[in-house]
């Protein structure tokens, strides 16, 4: 994929592998990168992409293989020495220095690589980087007061303060709306000055398509294929593994749409769940503003919006994992605003959390049973059988460790666990995140079955089409406020939905 | 150097004392594993157990071994309000705030012991503490054997509680993912409170046994805190039987160290081992999973 | 605390320079007054003053580690005792003067710190704390048990020692040194790196910070200061013994002072030290009660005022000066 010149490659990683006990995270990965090159790395979640960043950046020691940078063997170098040598990275989940200002966050890199840089030029550099990353106004804010998306910008800014020769970007585009992706692409392109090499790990295909000449696809820790970006993206193999249904636009099996279309025409009863002008946030950062919504029994409510819009915060607020700063939450006639989480669960709200949150030291069956609380043995068994009926694989693996299964199986376990409490309302938060399309279909089929049984559900999704397929009504959340609500069909065709997602607005 | 019988006796005593150490260390270990709390007042809980045994005997004439359950209850009922009033409110303030609070607690308790019970060295005097059990060349105080048996029984009971009972799965779930545990309906604060009580009870009962077998002072706690840390580090955190193994190994090493270098070096052996293992393998020798 | 980077848009340098000059002048004046103090104060207050100065030095060192570096140590007594033993030994054996002996003690403290750093810095967070506690206990037991340093009963210093007013001036000098170290360590580029390591060590090394060296620098500085304080205490008592010199209280007290005064606050050590010594004097006849009350105060402050008295004062001043004005973080 790269021309072998007379000079040594900037980066030459050969046979990189990482094993954790029996689990192979990376296996036999070769990367050769010259100055000025940009390489995209894609692959499903759990494919080992972030492990690769860790191996190259020095946070993770490889189990096998060598890494050469500018001709020098850096395989055993710690992260700090690699950074000083010119390898900068970002974290997928931002890790800023929380108690320091944004400007100080940048200064850390500056002062560590050049302790005697003049104050003036350091400041000018910082200002320029912050300007570039759209953080200029936040220079004196504490990093802990930044919302998530701005923290991601800070990740990039902090890496740039190192003036890296090789920049490793780990999912910097995740959660951005289209217009922001456009900005990000422009920013990345401006960083490609002909000498700096960039490795971009992404889910957002547009970014790699527009920024990287070469593309590598990883699956199950191994290189599946690599080559020119256009060729790789066009290959059937890659399409099958990765792009199956990327954003619901292309080649979706049609049967998924049918169950949702059947209108239940429920007679409007009193709502099961009501949120009245709820506000909430983390520390200084307010995420939800004055948000009101309700769900009547048997209804499926879709909560849509881009990453960072406040969807997960909303889910946490309803299950009381996060306190509200203002407003009221009612469930089945009770004001549950100040109830502790476990009491809310006992009252009948289950929350299938983002990221699955499986208990690692419990077996699959224990993970399920632990959620069936205060019921007799017969009832527990009945519920267990129901979950096993819904997901037979869980019955097969019942004695396995909770986290020893694949991502999709763990997600099935998380859904099953939520059902074990025999809840009257379930919040499903991003259950499709990072799963292969086939697995997503299977999970949503299960949800459709639950809907037919009359379960009230709140479906929080980034994947608009999937959510709208199953939802009766939908709310679009943007920057912590509901900006659009209505029956799923109406929302689907609303111009404003397209504005939000395709960036024709602001 | 010493004759083989002495060495054999030292080894056996080490194993037996190590079993008792393991019981006390279990108290520190489950609190650390479930609550992510370094309980720096652990040593004082242990000493409190020893005083409880002493006064139970002095005031009521009840044999401390017969009163072990009562002593466990006493410790748990001291621990419960401590958790409720001092630690639970700090739950979301980071691990250091709680640790420092237990540190404050430790110096309060230590000095209260001095104020209330004087700084004298005490021992719970029972016949079985001094009368040796003799089998062939072996000669160890009866209490060593009794204490070991009780400790291993209790450790097994705690193991069964954690792996087999519903409280056990609540406890493991809360240790893994406290937030997710709360959301599926586990009252994590209650689990933590009970864990803290259980930990204190283990420390207290172990303290009584040690108080009969050896002597103690108001300030003995610090040494046992560190010894118990050494046990955990050797055995691996959150691993009940690892803790037992860690206790036995440490007990033997202490005995051998004391025999070879002099009795004053017993605790030093534990500390040096602790520092060495901690800096070479922070996750412990036996790994860290149950 | 965040004055290390002049904010953009404000002409930073001149105001910074002015502040530095003002600070240096105030420091110089305070130092001058301290040097004169023994001549003006009664014997009792010189005694108290010596104790206070010593405590402030220990607390400054602890604050550097815990407040700025995130290294919560329970091993202050290791270095304190070490300093005491080295100073006493040198005074007795080599005929060295006190200043030189103190200097060598500082070196000895740094040497042990360097030696221990490999192991200790592998431990993160709470485990570091436990590790330092174990180190302190191990050193104490070692000194109790090995016969070389007078064993459990200790040694007397056999040479003539400076009188208390003179030692007070030594302590004032040591405090000046500690203040200089703290000013350098908390107001410089080094402080940016140190706080980055405190906030997230892994992320810091990803931007090139050699976390080990940064922590080591702070650890060395703190250990040197603590060792010299230990040496002064030995000179004051004219004796060393393991239970006193390596006593847990030398680990507890600085921690208590800083938490009372304000963790990571520049004035924390001074305010906390004054409060602590005052309570200590009031309860001088009831040492156990004093320590127990310290524990109570600790628990209360951690719960209700985690930034100590300085933090409380700061919050009060802020509320006074800017009523209603909230500098919220906008989106």
PDB file of N, CA and C in Angstrom, chain B residues 21-56:
ATOM      1  N   UNK B  21      -5.024 -14.672  61.175  1.00  0.00           N
ATOM      2  CA  UNK B  21      -4.716 -13.445  60.438  1.00  0.00           C
ATOM      3  C   UNK B  21      -5.611 -13.333  59.220  1.00  0.00           C
ATOM      4  N   UNK B  22      -5.783 -14.472  58.532  1.00  0.00           N
ATOM      5  CA  UNK B  22      -6.574 -14.463  57.307  1.00  0.00           C
ATOM      6  C   UNK B  22      -7.998 -14.011  57.585  1.00  0.00           C
ATOM      7  N   UNK B  23      -8.547 -14.442  58.745  1.00  0.00           N
ATOM      8  CA  UNK B  23      -9.903 -14.024  59.076  1.00  0.00           C
ATOM      9  C   UNK B  23      -9.977 -12.505  59.222  1.00  0.00           C
ATOM     10  N   UNK B  24      -9.015 -11.935  59.940  1.00  0.00           N
ATOM     11  CA  UNK B  24      -9.042 -10.482  60.092  1.00  0.00           C
ATOM     12  C   UNK B  24      -8.811  -9.798  58.747  1.00  0.00           C
ATOM     13  N   UNK B  25      -7.913 -10.361  57.943  1.00  0.00           N
ATOM     14  CA  UNK B  25      -7.618  -9.751  56.647  1.00  0.00           C
ATOM     15  C   UNK B  25      -8.838  -9.788  55.737  1.00  0.00           C
ATOM     16  N   UNK B  26      -9.659 -10.833  55.914  1.00  0.00           N
ATOM     17  CA  UNK B  26     -10.863 -10.934  55.102  1.00  0.00           C
ATOM     18  C   UNK B  26     -11.756  -9.709  55.317  1.00  0.00           C
ATOM     19  N   UNK B  27     -11.785  -9.239  56.570  1.00  0.00           N
ATOM     20  CA  UNK B  27     -12.577  -8.040  56.868  1.00  0.00           C
ATOM     21  C   UNK B  27     -12.094  -6.844  56.067  1.00  0.00           C
ATOM     22  N   UNK B  28     -10.794  -6.674  56.012  1.00  0.00           N
ATOM     23  CA  UNK B  28     -10.222  -5.560  55.243  1.00  0.00           C
ATOM     24  C   UNK B  28     -10.477  -5.757  53.761  1.00  0.00           C
ATOM     25  N   UNK B  29     -10.350  -7.011  53.331  1.00  0.00           N
ATOM     26  CA  UNK B  29     -10.423  -7.329  51.905  1.00  0.00           C
ATOM     27  C   UNK B  29     -11.811  -7.109  51.324  1.00  0.00           C
ATOM     28  N   UNK B  30     -12.859  -7.565  52.016  1.00  0.00           N
ATOM     29  CA  UNK B  30     -14.179  -7.403  51.387  1.00  0.00           C
ATOM     30  C   UNK B  30     -14.589  -5.929  51.378  1.00  0.00           C
ATOM     31  N   UNK B  31     -14.168  -5.183  52.395  1.00  0.00           N
ATOM     32  CA  UNK B  31     -14.503  -3.758  52.389  1.00  0.00           C
ATOM     33  C   UNK B  31     -13.794  -3.063  51.227  1.00  0.00           C
ATOM     34  N   UNK B  32     -12.553  -3.433  51.019  1.00  0.00           N
ATOM     35  CA  UNK B  32     -11.808  -2.848  49.904  1.00  0.00           C
ATOM     36  C   UNK B  32     -12.383  -3.302  48.561  1.00  0.00           C
ATOM     37  N   UNK B  33     -12.708  -4.572  48.465  1.00  0.00           N
ATOM     38  CA  UNK B  33     -13.173  -5.108  47.195  1.00  0.00           C
ATOM     39  C   UNK B  33     -14.547  -4.610  46.813  1.00  0.00           C
ATOM     40  N   UNK B  34     -15.452  -4.546  47.776  1.00  0.00           N
ATOM     41  CA  UNK B  34     -16.827  -4.169  47.453  1.00  0.00           C
ATOM     42  C   UNK B  34     -17.012  -2.665  47.459  1.00  0.00           C
ATOM     43  N   UNK B  35     -16.457  -2.001  48.471  1.00  0.00           N
ATOM     44  CA  UNK B  35     -16.702  -0.567  48.602  1.00  0.00           C
ATOM     45  C   UNK B  35     -15.582   0.276  48.015  1.00  0.00           C
ATOM     46  N   UNK B  36     -14.534  -0.356  47.541  1.00  0.00           N
ATOM     47  CA  UNK B  36     -13.339   0.376  47.082  1.00  0.00           C
ATOM     48  C   UNK B  36     -12.854   1.324  48.165  1.00  0.00           C
ATOM     49  N   UNK B  37     -12.930   0.852  49.399  1.00  0.00           N
ATOM     50  CA  UNK B  37     -12.555   1.697  50.525  1.00  0.00           C
ATOM     51  C   UNK B  37     -11.364   1.082  51.245  1.00  0.00           C
ATOM     52  N   UNK B  38     -10.287   1.857  51.374  1.00  0.00           N
ATOM     53  CA  UNK B  38      -9.171   1.432  52.210  1.00  0.00           C
ATOM     54  C   UNK B  38      -9.536   1.809  53.636  1.00  0.00           C
ATOM     55  N   UNK B  39      -9.905   0.838  54.424  1.00  0.00           N
ATOM     56  CA  UNK B  39     -10.380   1.116  55.776  1.00  0.00           C
ATOM     57  C   UNK B  39      -9.198   1.199  56.731  1.00  0.00           C
ATOM     58  N   UNK B  40      -8.723   2.411  56.940  1.00  0.00           N
ATOM     59  CA  UNK B  40      -7.548   2.584  57.798  1.00  0.00           C
ATOM     60  C   UNK B  40      -7.896   2.400  59.268  1.00  0.00           C
ATOM     61  N   UNK B  41      -9.187   2.285  59.591  1.00  0.00           N
ATOM     62  CA  UNK B  41      -9.576   2.006  60.977  1.00  0.00           C
ATOM     63  C   UNK B  41      -9.696   0.504  61.226  1.00  0.00           C
ATOM     64  N   UNK B  42      -9.313  -0.287  60.238  1.00  0.00           N
ATOM     65  CA  UNK B  42      -9.438  -1.731  60.348  1.00  0.00           C
ATOM     66  C   UNK B  42      -8.719  -2.282  61.584  1.00  0.00           C
ATOM     67  N   UNK B  43      -7.494  -1.813  61.803  1.00  0.00           N
ATOM     68  CA  UNK B  43      -6.722  -2.282  62.954  1.00  0.00           C
ATOM     69  C   UNK B  43      -7.437  -1.984  64.263  1.00  0.00           C
ATOM     70  N   UNK B  44      -8.097  -0.843  64.324  1.00  0.00           N
ATOM     71  CA  UNK B  44      -8.806  -0.477  65.557  1.00  0.00           C
ATOM     72  C   UNK B  44     -10.048  -1.343  65.746  1.00  0.00           C
ATOM     73  N   UNK B  45     -10.684  -1.756  64.641  1.00  0.00           N
ATOM     74  CA  UNK B  45     -11.804  -2.687  64.753  1.00  0.00           C
ATOM     75  C   UNK B  45     -11.312  -3.996  65.386  1.00  0.00           C
ATOM     76  N   UNK B  46     -10.154  -4.400  64.927  1.00  0.00           N
ATOM     77  CA  UNK B  46      -9.565  -5.637  65.433  1.00  0.00           C
ATOM     78  C   UNK B  46      -9.289  -5.521  66.934  1.00  0.00           C
ATOM     79  N   UNK B  47      -8.680  -4.396  67.312  1.00  0.00           N
ATOM     80  CA  UNK B  47      -8.371  -4.186  68.729  1.00  0.00           C
ATOM     81  C   UNK B  47      -9.676  -4.057  69.530  1.00  0.00           C
ATOM     82  N   UNK B  48     -10.678  -3.416  68.928  1.00  0.00           N
ATOM     83  CA  UNK B  48     -11.971  -3.290  69.602  1.00  0.00           C
ATOM     84  C   UNK B  48     -12.533  -4.679  69.892  1.00  0.00           C
ATOM     85  N   UNK B  49     -12.356  -5.599  68.954  1.00  0.00           N
ATOM     86  CA  UNK B  49     -12.811  -6.969  69.165  1.00  0.00           C
ATOM     87  C   UNK B  49     -12.094  -7.606  70.340  1.00  0.00           C
ATOM     88  N   UNK B  50     -10.791  -7.351  70.434  1.00  0.00           N
ATOM     89  CA  UNK B  50     -10.019  -7.913  71.541  1.00  0.00           C
ATOM     90  C   UNK B  50     -10.496  -7.348  72.882  1.00  0.00           C
ATOM     91  N   UNK B  51     -10.718  -6.015  72.925  1.00  0.00           N
ATOM     92  CA  UNK B  51     -11.228  -5.416  74.167  1.00  0.00           C
ATOM     93  C   UNK B  51     -12.611  -5.967  74.498  1.00  0.00           C
ATOM     94  N   UNK B  52     -13.437  -6.143  73.478  1.00  0.00           N
ATOM     95  CA  UNK B  52     -14.785  -6.662  73.707  1.00  0.00           C
ATOM     96  C   UNK B  52     -14.704  -8.039  74.354  1.00  0.00           C
ATOM     97  N   UNK B  53     -13.803  -8.877  73.837  1.00  0.00           N
ATOM     98  CA  UNK B  53     -13.629 -10.199  74.421  1.00  0.00           C
ATOM     99  C   UNK B  53     -13.159 -10.105  75.862  1.00  0.00           C
ATOM    100  N   UNK B  54     -12.228  -9.183  76.099  1.00  0.00           N
ATOM    101  CA  UNK B  54     -11.671  -9.007  77.433  1.00  0.00           C
ATOM    102  C   UNK B  54     -12.746  -8.597  78.438  1.00  0.00           C
ATOM    103  N   UNK B  55     -13.528  -7.592  78.057  1.00  0.00           N
ATOM    104  CA  UNK B  55     -14.509  -7.074  79.011  1.00  0.00           C
ATOM    105  C   UNK B  55     -15.706  -7.996  79.157  1.00  0.00           C
ATOM    106  N   UNK B  56     -16.010  -8.696  78.092  1.00  0.00           N
ATOM    107  CA  UNK B  56     -17.072  -9.698  78.178  1.00  0.00           C
ATOM    108  C   UNK B  56     -16.707 -10.703  79.268  1.00  0.00           C
TER     109      UNK B  56
END
